[in-house]
PDB file of C-alpha atoms in Angstrom:
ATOM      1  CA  UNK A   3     134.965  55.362 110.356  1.00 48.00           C
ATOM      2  CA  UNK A   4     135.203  58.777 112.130  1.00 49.00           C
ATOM      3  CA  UNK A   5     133.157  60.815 113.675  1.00 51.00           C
ATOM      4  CA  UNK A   6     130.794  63.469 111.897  1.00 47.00           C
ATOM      5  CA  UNK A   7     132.547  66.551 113.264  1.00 48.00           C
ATOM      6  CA  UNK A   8     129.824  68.970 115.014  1.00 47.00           C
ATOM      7  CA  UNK A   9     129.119  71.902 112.516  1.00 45.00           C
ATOM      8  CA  UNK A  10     128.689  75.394 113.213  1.00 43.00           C
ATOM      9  CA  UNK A  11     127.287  76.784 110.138  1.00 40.00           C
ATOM     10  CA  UNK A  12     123.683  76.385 111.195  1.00 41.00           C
ATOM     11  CA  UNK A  13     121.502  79.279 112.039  1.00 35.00           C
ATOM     12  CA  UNK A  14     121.720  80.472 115.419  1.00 38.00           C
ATOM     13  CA  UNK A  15     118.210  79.565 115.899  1.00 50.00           C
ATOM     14  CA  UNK A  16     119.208  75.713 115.762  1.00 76.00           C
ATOM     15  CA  UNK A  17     121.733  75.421 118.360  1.00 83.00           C
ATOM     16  CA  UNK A  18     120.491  73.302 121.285  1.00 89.00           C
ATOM     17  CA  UNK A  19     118.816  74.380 124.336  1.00 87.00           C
ATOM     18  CA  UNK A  20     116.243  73.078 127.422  1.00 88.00           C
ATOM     19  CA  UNK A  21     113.065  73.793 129.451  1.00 88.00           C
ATOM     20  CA  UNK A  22     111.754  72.303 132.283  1.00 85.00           C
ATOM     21  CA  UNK A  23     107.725  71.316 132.337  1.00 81.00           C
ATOM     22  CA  UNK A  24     106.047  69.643 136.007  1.00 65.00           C
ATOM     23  CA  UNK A  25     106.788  71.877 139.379  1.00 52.00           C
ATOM     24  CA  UNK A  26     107.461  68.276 140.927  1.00 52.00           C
ATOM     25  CA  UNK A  27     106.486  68.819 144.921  1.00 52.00           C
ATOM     26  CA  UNK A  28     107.597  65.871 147.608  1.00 48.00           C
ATOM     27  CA  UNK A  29     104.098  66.380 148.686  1.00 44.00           C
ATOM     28  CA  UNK A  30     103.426  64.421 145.168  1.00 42.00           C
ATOM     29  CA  UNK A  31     104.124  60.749 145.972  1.00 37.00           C
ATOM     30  CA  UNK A  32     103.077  59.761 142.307  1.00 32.00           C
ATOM     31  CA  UNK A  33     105.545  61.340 140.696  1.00 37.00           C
ATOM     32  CA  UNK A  34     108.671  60.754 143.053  1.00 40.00           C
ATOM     33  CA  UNK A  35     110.616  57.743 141.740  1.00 42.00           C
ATOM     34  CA  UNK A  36     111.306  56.154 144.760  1.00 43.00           C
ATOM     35  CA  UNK A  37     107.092  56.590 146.745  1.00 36.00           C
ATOM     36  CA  UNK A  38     107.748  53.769 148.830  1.00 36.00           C
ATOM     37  CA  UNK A  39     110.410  56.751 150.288  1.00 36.00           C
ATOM     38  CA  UNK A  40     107.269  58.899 151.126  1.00 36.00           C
ATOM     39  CA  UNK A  41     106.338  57.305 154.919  1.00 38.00           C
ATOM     40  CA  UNK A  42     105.305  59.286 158.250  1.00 39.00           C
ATOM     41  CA  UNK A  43     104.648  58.237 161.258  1.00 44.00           C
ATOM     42  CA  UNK A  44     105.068  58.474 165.144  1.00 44.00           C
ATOM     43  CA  UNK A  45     108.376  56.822 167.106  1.00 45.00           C
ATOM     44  CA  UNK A  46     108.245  56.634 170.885  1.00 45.00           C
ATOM     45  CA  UNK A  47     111.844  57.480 172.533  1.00 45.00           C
ATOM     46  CA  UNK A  48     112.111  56.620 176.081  1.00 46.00           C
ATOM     47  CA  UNK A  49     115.019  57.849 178.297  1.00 47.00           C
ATOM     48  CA  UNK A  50     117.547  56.236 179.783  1.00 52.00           C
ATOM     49  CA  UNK A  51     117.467  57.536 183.319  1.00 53.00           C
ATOM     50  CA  UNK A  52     113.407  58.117 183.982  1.00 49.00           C
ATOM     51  CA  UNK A  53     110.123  56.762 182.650  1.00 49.00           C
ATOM     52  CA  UNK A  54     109.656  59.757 180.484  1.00 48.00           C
ATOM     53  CA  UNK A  55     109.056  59.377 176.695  1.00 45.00           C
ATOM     54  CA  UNK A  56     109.531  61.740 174.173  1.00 46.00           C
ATOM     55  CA  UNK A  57     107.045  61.298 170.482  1.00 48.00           C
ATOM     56  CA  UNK A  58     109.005  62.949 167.403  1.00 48.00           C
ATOM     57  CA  UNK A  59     107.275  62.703 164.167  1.00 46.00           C
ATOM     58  CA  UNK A  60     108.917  61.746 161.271  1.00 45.00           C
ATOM     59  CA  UNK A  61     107.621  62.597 157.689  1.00 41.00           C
ATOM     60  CA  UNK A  62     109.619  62.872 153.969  1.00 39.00           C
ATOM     61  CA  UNK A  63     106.386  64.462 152.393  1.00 33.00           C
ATOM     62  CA  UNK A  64     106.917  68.229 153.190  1.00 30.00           C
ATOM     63  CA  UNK A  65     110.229  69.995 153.830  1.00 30.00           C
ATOM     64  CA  UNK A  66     111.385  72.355 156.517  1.00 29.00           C
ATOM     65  CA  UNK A  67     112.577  75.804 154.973  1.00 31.00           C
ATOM     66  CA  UNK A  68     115.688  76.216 156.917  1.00 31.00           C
ATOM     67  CA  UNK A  69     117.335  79.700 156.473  1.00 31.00           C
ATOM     68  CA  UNK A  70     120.783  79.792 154.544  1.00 32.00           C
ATOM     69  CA  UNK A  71     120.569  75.952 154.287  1.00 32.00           C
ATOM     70  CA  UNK A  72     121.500  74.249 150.656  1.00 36.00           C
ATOM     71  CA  UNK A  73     119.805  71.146 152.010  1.00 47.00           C
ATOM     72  CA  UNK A  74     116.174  72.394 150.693  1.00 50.00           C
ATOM     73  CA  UNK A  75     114.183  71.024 148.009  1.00 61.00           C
ATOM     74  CA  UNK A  76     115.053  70.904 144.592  1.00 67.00           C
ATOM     75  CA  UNK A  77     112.276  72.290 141.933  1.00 66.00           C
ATOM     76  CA  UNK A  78     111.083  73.591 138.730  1.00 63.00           C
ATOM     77  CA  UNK A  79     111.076  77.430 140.685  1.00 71.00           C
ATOM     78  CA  UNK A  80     114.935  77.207 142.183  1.00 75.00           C
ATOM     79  CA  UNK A  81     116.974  74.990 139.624  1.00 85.00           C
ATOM     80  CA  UNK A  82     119.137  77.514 138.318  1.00 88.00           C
ATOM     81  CA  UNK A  83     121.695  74.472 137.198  1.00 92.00           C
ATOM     82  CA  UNK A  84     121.529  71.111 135.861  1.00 94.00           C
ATOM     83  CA  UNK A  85     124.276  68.404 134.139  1.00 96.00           C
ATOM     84  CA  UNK A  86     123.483  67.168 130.595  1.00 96.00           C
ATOM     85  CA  UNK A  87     124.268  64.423 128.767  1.00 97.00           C
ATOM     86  CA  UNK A  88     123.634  64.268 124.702  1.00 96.00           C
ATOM     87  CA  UNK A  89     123.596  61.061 122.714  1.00 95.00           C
ATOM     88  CA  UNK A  90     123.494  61.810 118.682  1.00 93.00           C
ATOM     89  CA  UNK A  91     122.523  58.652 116.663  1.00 93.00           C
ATOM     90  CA  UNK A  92     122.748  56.830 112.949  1.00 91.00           C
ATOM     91  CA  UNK A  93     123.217  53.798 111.077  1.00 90.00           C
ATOM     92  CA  UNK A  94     126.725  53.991 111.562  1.00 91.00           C
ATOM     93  CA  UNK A  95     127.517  56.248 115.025  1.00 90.00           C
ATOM     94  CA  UNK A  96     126.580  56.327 118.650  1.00 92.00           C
ATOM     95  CA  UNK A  97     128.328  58.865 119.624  1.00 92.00           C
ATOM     96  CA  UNK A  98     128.131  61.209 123.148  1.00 95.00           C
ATOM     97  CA  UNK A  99     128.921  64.229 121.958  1.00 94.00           C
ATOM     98  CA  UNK A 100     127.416  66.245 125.349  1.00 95.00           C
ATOM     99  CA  UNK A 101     129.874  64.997 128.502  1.00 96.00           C
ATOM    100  CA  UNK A 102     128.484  66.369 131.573  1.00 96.00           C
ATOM    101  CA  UNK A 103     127.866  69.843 130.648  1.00 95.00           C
ATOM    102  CA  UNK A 104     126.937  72.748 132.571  1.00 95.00           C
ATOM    103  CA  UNK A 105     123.583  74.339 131.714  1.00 94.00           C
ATOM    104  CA  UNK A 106     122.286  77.544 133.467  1.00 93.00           C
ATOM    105  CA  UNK A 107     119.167  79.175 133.214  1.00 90.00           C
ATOM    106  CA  UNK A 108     115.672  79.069 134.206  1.00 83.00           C
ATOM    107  CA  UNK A 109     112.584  77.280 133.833  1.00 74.00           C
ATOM    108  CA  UNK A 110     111.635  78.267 129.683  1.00 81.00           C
ATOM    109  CA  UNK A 111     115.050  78.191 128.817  1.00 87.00           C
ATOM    110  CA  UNK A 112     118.144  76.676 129.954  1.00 90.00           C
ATOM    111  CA  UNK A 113     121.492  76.702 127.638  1.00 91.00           C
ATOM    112  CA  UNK A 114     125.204  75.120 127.856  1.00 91.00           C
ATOM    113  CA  UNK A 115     128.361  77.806 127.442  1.00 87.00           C
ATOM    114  CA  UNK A 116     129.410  76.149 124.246  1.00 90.00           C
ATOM    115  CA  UNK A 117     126.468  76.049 121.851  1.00 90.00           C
ATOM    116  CA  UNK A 118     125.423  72.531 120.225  1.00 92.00           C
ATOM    117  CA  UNK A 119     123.603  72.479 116.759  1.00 91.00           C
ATOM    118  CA  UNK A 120     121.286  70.142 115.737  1.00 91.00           C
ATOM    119  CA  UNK A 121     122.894  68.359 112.233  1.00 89.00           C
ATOM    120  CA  UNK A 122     119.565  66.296 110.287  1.00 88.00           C
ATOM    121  CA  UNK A 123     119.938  62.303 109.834  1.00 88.00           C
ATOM    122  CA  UNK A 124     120.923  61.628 113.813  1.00 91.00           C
ATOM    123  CA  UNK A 125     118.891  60.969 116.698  1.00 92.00           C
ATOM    124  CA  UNK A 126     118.950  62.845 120.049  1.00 95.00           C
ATOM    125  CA  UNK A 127     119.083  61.459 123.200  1.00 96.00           C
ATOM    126  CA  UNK A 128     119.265  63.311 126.642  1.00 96.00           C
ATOM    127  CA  UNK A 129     120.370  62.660 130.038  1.00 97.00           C
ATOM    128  CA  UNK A 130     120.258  65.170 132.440  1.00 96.00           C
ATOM    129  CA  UNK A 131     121.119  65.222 136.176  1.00 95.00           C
ATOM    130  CA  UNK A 132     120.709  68.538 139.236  1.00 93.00           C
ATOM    131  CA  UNK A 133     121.746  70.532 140.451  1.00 88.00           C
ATOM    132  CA  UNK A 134     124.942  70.867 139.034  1.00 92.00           C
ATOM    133  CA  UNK A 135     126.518  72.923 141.808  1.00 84.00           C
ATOM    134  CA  UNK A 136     126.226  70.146 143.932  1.00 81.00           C
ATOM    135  CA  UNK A 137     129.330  68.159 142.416  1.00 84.00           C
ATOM    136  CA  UNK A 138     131.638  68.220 145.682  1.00 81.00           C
ATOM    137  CA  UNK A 139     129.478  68.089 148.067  1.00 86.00           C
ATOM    138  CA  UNK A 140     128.852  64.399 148.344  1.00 93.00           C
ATOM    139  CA  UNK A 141     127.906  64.250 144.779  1.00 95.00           C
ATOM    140  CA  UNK A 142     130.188  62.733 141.863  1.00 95.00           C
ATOM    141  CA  UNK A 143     129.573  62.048 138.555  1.00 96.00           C
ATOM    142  CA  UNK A 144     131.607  60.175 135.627  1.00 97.00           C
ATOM    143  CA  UNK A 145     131.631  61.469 132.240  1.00 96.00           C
ATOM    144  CA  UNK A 146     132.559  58.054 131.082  1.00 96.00           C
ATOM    145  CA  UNK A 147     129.972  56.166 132.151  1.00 96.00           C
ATOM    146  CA  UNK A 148     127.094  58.650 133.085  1.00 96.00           C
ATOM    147  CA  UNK A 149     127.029  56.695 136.543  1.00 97.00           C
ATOM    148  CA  UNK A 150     126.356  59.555 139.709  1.00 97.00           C
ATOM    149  CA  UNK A 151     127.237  58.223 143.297  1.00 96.00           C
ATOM    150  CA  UNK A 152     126.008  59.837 145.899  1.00 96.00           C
ATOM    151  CA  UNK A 153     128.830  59.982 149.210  1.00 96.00           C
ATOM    152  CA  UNK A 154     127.403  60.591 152.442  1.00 96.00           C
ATOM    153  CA  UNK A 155     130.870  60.276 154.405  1.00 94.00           C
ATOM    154  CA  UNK A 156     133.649  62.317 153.573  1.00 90.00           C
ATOM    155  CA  UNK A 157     137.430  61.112 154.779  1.00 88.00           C
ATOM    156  CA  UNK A 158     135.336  59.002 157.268  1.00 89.00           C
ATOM    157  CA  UNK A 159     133.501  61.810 158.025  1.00 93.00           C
ATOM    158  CA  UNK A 160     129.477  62.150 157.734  1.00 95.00           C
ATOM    159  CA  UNK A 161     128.601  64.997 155.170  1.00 93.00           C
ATOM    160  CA  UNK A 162     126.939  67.914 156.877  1.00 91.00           C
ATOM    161  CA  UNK A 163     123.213  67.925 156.753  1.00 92.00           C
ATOM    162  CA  UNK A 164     123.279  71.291 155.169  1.00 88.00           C
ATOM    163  CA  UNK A 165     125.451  69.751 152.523  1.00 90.00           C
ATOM    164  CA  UNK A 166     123.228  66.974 151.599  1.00 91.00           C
ATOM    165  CA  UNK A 167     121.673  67.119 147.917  1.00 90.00           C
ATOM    166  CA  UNK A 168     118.294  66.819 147.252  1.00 89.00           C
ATOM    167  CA  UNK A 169     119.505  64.891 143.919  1.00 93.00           C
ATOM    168  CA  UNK A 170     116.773  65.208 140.632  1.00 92.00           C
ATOM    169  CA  UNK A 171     116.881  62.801 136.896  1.00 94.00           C
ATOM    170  CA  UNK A 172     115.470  63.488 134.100  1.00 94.00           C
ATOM    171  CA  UNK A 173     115.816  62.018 130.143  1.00 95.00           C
ATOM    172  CA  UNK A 174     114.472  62.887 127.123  1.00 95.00           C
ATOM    173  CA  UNK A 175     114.542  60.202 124.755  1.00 94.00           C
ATOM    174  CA  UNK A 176     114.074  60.166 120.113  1.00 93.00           C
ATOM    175  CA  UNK A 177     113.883  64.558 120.395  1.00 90.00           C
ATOM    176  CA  UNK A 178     112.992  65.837 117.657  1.00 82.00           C
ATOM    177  CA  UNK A 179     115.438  68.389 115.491  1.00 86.00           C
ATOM    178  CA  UNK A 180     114.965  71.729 116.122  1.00 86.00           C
ATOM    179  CA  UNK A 181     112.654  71.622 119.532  1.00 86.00           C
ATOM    180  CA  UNK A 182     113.366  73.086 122.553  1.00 88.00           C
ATOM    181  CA  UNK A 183     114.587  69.790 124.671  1.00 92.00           C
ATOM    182  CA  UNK A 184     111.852  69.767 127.769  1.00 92.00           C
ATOM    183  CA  UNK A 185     113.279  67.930 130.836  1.00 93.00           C
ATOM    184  CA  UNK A 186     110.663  66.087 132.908  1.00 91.00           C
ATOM    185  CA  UNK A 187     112.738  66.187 137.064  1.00 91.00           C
ATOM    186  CA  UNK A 188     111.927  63.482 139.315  1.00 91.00           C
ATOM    187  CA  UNK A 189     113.437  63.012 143.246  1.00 91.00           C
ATOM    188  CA  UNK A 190     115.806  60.058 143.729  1.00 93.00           C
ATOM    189  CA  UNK A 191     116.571  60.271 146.966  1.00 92.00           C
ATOM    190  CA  UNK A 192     114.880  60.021 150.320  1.00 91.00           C
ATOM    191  CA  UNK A 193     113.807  63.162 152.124  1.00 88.00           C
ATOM    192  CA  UNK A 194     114.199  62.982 155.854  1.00 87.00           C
ATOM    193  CA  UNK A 195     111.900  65.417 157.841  1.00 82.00           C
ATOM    194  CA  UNK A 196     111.724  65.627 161.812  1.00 81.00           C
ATOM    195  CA  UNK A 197     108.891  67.915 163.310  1.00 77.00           C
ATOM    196  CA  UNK A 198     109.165  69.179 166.748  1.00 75.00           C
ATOM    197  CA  UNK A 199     106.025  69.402 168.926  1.00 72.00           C
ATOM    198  CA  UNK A 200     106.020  72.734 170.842  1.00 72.00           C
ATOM    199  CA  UNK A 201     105.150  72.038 174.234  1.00 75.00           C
ATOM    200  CA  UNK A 202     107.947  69.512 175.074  1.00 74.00           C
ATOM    201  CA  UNK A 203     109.150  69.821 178.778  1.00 79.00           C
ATOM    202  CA  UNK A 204     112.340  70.826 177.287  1.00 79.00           C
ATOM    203  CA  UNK A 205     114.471  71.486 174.189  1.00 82.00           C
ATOM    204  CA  UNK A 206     115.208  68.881 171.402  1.00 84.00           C
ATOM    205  CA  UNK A 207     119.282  69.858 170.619  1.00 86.00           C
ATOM    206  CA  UNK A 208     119.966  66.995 168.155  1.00 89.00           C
ATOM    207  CA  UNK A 209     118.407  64.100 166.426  1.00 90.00           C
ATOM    208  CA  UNK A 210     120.644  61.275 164.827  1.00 92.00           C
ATOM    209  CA  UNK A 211     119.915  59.090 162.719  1.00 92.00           C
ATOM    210  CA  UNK A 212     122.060  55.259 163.220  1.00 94.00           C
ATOM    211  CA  UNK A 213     123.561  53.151 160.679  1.00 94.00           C
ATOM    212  CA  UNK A 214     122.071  54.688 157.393  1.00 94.00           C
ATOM    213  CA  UNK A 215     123.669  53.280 154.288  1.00 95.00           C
ATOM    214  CA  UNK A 216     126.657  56.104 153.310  1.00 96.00           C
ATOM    215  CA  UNK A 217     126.830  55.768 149.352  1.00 97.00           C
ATOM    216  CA  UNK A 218     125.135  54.773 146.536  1.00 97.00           C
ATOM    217  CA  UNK A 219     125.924  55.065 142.611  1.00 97.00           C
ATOM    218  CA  UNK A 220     122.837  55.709 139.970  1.00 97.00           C
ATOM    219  CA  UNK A 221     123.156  55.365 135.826  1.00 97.00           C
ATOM    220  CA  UNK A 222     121.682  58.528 134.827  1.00 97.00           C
ATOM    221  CA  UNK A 223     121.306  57.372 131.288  1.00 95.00           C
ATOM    222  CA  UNK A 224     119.664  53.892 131.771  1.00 92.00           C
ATOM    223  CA  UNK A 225     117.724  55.297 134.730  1.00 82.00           C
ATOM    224  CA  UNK A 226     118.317  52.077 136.575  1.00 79.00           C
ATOM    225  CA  UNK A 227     117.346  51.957 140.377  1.00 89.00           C
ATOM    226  CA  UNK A 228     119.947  52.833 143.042  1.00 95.00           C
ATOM    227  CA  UNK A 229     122.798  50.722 143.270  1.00 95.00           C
ATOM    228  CA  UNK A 230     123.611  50.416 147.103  1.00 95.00           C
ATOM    229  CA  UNK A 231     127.016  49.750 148.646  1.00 96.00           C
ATOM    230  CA  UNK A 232     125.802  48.101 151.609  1.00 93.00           C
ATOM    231  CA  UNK A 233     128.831  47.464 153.470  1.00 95.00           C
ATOM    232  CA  UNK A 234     129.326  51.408 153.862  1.00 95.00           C
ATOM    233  CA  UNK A 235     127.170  52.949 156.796  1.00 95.00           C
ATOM    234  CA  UNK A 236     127.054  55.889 158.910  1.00 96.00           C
ATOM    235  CA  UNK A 237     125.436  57.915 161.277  1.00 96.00           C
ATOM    236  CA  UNK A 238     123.471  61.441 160.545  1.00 94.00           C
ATOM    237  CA  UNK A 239     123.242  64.109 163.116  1.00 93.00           C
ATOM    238  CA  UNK A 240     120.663  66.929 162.482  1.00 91.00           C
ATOM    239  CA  UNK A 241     121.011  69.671 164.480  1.00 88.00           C
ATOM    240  CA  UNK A 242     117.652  71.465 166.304  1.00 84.00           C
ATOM    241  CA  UNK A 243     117.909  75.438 168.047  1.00 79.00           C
ATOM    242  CA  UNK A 244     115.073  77.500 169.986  1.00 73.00           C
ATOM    243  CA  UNK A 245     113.127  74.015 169.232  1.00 68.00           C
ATOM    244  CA  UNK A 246     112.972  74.138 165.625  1.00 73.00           C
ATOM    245  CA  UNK A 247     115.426  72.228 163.491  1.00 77.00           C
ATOM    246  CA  UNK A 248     118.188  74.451 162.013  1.00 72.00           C
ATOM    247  CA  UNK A 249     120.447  72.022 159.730  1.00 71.00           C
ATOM    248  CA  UNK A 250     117.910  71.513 157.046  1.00 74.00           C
ATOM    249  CA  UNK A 251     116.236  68.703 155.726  1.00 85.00           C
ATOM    250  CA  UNK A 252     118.234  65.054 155.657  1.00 90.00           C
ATOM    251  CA  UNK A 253     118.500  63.670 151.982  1.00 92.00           C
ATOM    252  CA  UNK A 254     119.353  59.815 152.147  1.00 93.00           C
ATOM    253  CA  UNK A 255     119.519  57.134 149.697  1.00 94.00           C
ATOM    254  CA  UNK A 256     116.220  55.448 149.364  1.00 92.00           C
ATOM    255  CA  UNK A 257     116.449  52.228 151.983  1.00 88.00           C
ATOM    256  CA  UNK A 258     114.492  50.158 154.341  1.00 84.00           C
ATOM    257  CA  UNK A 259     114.944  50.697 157.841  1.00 79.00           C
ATOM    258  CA  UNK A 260     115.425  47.482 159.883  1.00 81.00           C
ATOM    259  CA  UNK A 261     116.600  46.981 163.596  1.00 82.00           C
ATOM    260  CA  UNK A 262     119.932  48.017 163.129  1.00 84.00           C
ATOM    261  CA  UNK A 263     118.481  51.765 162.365  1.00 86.00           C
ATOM    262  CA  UNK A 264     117.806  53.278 165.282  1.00 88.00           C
ATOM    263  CA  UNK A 265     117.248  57.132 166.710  1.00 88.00           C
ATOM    264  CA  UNK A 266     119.023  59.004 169.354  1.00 88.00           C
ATOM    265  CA  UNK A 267     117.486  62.171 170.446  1.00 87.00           C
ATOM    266  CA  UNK A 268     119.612  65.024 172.478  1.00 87.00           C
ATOM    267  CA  UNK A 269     117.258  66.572 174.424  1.00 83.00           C
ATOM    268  CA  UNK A 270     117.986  69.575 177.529  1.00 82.00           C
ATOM    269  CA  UNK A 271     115.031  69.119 180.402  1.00 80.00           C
ATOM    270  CA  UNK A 272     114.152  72.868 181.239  1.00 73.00           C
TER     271      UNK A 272
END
């Protein structure tokens, strides 16, 4: 049997469109879907050539606002973009008839370029993904499958932090005809965030990050935890200037660090 053929002969006021409800903050560990992701503590560095140590503090709880950077974090206030998936349902169809679309907006109302009316006797499912705009850098995302993969090399070379993608899911489940489709975001990756005392004996110029695991695929329509390829690692470089990080804010698949993780710091004695 065939598909029901979308109509068009609805009212405007039927066609489909989104909102967004919860400002989700990193500083809200209950609501991020990976909280075991939220840690902070202290790590002594000691130099090769002297007995002088060095204490950065690492947290994933508050980001840095870095200037011109795209690695910043994702909300409710800045999404201007997000990828949507729509499932209509009956007795005798399952069929996506939303692939990956575009929506723009902001937060009370969010629409796709080509309008999508509601038609009574199916059920609505929706998957949704963001930002958009970040398909390309690192980010991919198949229409076929709804499975995202997250790429932190790029032809063997590690994505720029300022590139990274502070990747949000959200789904929206049995909607009801004629609503406004409200999209609940949560965090699914890790946020990285180095703080820089002030009264080193010197300048921090870089901080890297060894053997991280470099990609990762997620089903954005089962909602299914990360899928890691652990055979693919790398190592992420964050640059610092005048003693304040200037990259942005590192956003890694969610992992546990083990022995094989470990943390160079660049630093210029003065």
């Amino acid at each position: 049997e065939e598909d029901t053929p979308m109509q068009e002969t609805l009212p405007t006021t039927d066609y489909i469109s989104f909102s967004l409800v919860n400002n989700q903050s990193w500083g809200d560990e209950s609501r991020s879907s990976d909280a075991a992701a939220h840690k902070a503590g202290n790590i002594v560095l000691r130099s090769e050539n002297s007995g002088d140590t060095l204490c950065v503090q690492t947290s994933v709880s508050k980001i840095i606002d870095a200037p011109n950077s795209r690695a910043i974090e994702t909300n409710t206030d800045n999404l201007s973009n997000f990828g949507v998936f729509g499932e209509q349902i009956n007795e005798s169809q399952n069929n996506m008839f939303i692939e990956n679309e575009y929506v723009s907006g902001s937060k009370d109302n969010y629409t796709t370029a080509n309008k999508y009316y509601w038609i009574d006797g199916f059920t609505y499912n929706f998957y949704a993904y963001a930002p958009h705009s970040n398909i390309g850098k690192g980010v991919s995302v198949d229409n076929d499958t709804q499975i995202l993969t997250y790429n932190l090399l790029q032809n063997n070379t590690p994505l720029q932090v300022s590139d990274h993608s502070d990747i949000m899911i959200a789904r929206k489940t049995g909607a009801t005809i004629g609503e406004k489709v409200q999209f609940d975001f949560e965090h699914i990756c890790a946020q990285v965030v180095f703080s820089l005392a002030q009264d080193l004996p010197g300048t921090v110029q870089s901080i890297t990050i060894h053997n991280v695991y470099a990609e990762g695929t997620y089903n954005i329509k089962n909602g299914t935890a990360w899928n890691i390829d652990t055979s693919k690692m790398t190592d992420i470089t964050i640059s610092a200037t005048d003693g304040a990080i200037s990259d942005g804010t590192m956003m890694l698949l969610p992992q546990v660090l083990s022995d094989n993780n470990t943390i160079t710091v660049s630093f210029l004695y003065e």
